[in-house]
Coordinates of C-alpha atoms in Angstrom, one line a residue:
X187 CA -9.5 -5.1 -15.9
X188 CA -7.9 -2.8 -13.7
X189 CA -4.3 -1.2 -13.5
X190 CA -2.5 0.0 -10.6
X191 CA 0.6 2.1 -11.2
X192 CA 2.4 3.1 -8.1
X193 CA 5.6 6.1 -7.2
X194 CA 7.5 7.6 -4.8
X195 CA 9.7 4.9 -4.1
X196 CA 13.2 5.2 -3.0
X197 CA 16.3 5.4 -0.9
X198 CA 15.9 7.2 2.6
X199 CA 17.7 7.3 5.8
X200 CA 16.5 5.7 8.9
X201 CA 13.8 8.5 10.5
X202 CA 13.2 10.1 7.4
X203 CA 9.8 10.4 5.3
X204 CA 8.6 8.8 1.7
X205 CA 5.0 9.3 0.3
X206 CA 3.8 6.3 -2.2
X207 CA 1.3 7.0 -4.3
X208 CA -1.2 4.5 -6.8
X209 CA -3.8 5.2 -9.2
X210 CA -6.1 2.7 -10.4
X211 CA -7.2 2.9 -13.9
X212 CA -10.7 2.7 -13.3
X213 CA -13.1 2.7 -9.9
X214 CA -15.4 -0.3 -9.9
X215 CA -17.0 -2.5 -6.8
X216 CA -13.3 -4.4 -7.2
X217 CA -11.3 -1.7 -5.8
X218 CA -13.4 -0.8 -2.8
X219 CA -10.4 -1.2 -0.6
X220 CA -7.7 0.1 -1.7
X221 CA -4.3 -0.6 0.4
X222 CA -0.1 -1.8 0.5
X223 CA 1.8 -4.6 0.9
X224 CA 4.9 -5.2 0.9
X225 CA 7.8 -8.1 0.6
X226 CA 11.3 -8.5 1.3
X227 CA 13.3 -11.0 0.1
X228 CA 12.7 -14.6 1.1
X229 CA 9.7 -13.3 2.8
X230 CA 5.8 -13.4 2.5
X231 CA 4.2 -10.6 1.1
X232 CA 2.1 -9.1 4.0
X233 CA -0.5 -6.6 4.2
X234 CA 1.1 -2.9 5.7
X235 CA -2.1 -0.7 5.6
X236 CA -5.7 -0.6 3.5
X237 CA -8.8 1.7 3.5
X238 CA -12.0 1.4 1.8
X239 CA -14.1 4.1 0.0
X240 CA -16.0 4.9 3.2
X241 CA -12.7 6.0 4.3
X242 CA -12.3 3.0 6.7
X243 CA -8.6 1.8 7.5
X244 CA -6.6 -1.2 8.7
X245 CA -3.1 -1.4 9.8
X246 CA -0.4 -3.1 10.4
X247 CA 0.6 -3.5 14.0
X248 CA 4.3 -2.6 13.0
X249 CA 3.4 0.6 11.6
X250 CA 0.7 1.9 13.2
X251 CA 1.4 5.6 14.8
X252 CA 4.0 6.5 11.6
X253 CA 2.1 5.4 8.5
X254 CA -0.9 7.0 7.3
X255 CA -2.9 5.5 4.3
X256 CA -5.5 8.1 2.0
X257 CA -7.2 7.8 -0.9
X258 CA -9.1 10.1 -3.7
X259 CA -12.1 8.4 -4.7
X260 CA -12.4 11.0 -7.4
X261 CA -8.8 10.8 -8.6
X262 CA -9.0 6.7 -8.3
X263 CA -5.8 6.9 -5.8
X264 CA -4.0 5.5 -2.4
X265 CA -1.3 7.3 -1.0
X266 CA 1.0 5.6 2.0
X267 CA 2.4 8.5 3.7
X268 CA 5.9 7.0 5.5
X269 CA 7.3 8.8 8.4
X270 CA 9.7 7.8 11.4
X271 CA 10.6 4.7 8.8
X272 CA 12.8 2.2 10.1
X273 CA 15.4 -0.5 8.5
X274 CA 12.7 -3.3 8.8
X275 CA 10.6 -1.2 6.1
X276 CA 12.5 -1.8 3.7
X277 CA 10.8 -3.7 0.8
X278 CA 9.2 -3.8 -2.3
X279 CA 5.6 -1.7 -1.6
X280 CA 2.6 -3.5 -4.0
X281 CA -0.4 -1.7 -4.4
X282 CA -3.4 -3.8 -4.0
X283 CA -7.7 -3.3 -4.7
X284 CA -10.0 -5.5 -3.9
X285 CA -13.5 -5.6 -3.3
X286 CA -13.3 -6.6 1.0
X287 CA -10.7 -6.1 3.6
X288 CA -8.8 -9.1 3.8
X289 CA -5.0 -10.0 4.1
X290 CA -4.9 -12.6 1.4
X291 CA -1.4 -11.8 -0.6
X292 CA -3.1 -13.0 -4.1
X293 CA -6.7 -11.4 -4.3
X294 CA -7.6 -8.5 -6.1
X295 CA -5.3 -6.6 -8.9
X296 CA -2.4 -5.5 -8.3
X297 CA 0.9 -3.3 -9.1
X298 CA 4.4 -3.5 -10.2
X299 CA 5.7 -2.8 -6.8
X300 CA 7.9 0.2 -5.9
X301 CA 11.1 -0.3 -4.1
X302 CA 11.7 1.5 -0.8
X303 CA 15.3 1.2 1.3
X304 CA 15.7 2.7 4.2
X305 CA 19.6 2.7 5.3
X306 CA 20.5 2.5 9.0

């Protein structure tokens, strides 16, 4: 098994900065890519940004230019940096590994889920 235990959630005003960070408990061929999601209320939980051990990275359309995903192989860890954020980010942030990039909301292992509100 593998555990994911994420920080650095919070309250922030619109424009400001958060940095989220996860650690796996272990590095196997499961947590190849390593990435967020995240889910409002009533909504779908959707991919927001993932990167694989090559260092290869997928984002969201919605937050391409102000997010920035990075990991530490050796440390086991993903980190979201958050700038410029926005009302509409607002959400519960999941860390998610898996094994291959995909946007499938149930595959791999997976967080608790940190809260992040941005007010407006």
């Amino acid at each position: 098994q593998v555990q994911l235990v994420e920080s650095g959630g919070g309250l922030v005003q619109a424009g400001g900065s958060l940095r989220l960070s996860c650690t796996a408990s272990r590095s196997t061929v499961s947590t190849n890519v390593m990435g967020w999601f995240r889910q409002a209320p009533g909504k779908q939980r959707d991919l927001v940004a993932a990167i694989s051990s090559g260092n290869i990275t997928n984002y969201a359309d919605s937050v391409k230019g102000r997010f920035t995903i990075s990991r530490d192989n050796g440390k086991n860890a993903v980190y979201l940096q958050m700038n410029n954020l926005k009302s509409e980010d607002t959400a519960v942030y999941y860390c998610n590994a898996r094994r291959w990039f995909g946007a499938d909301s149930q595959d791999g292992y997976w967080g608790q889920g940190t809260q992040v509100t941005v007010s407006s």
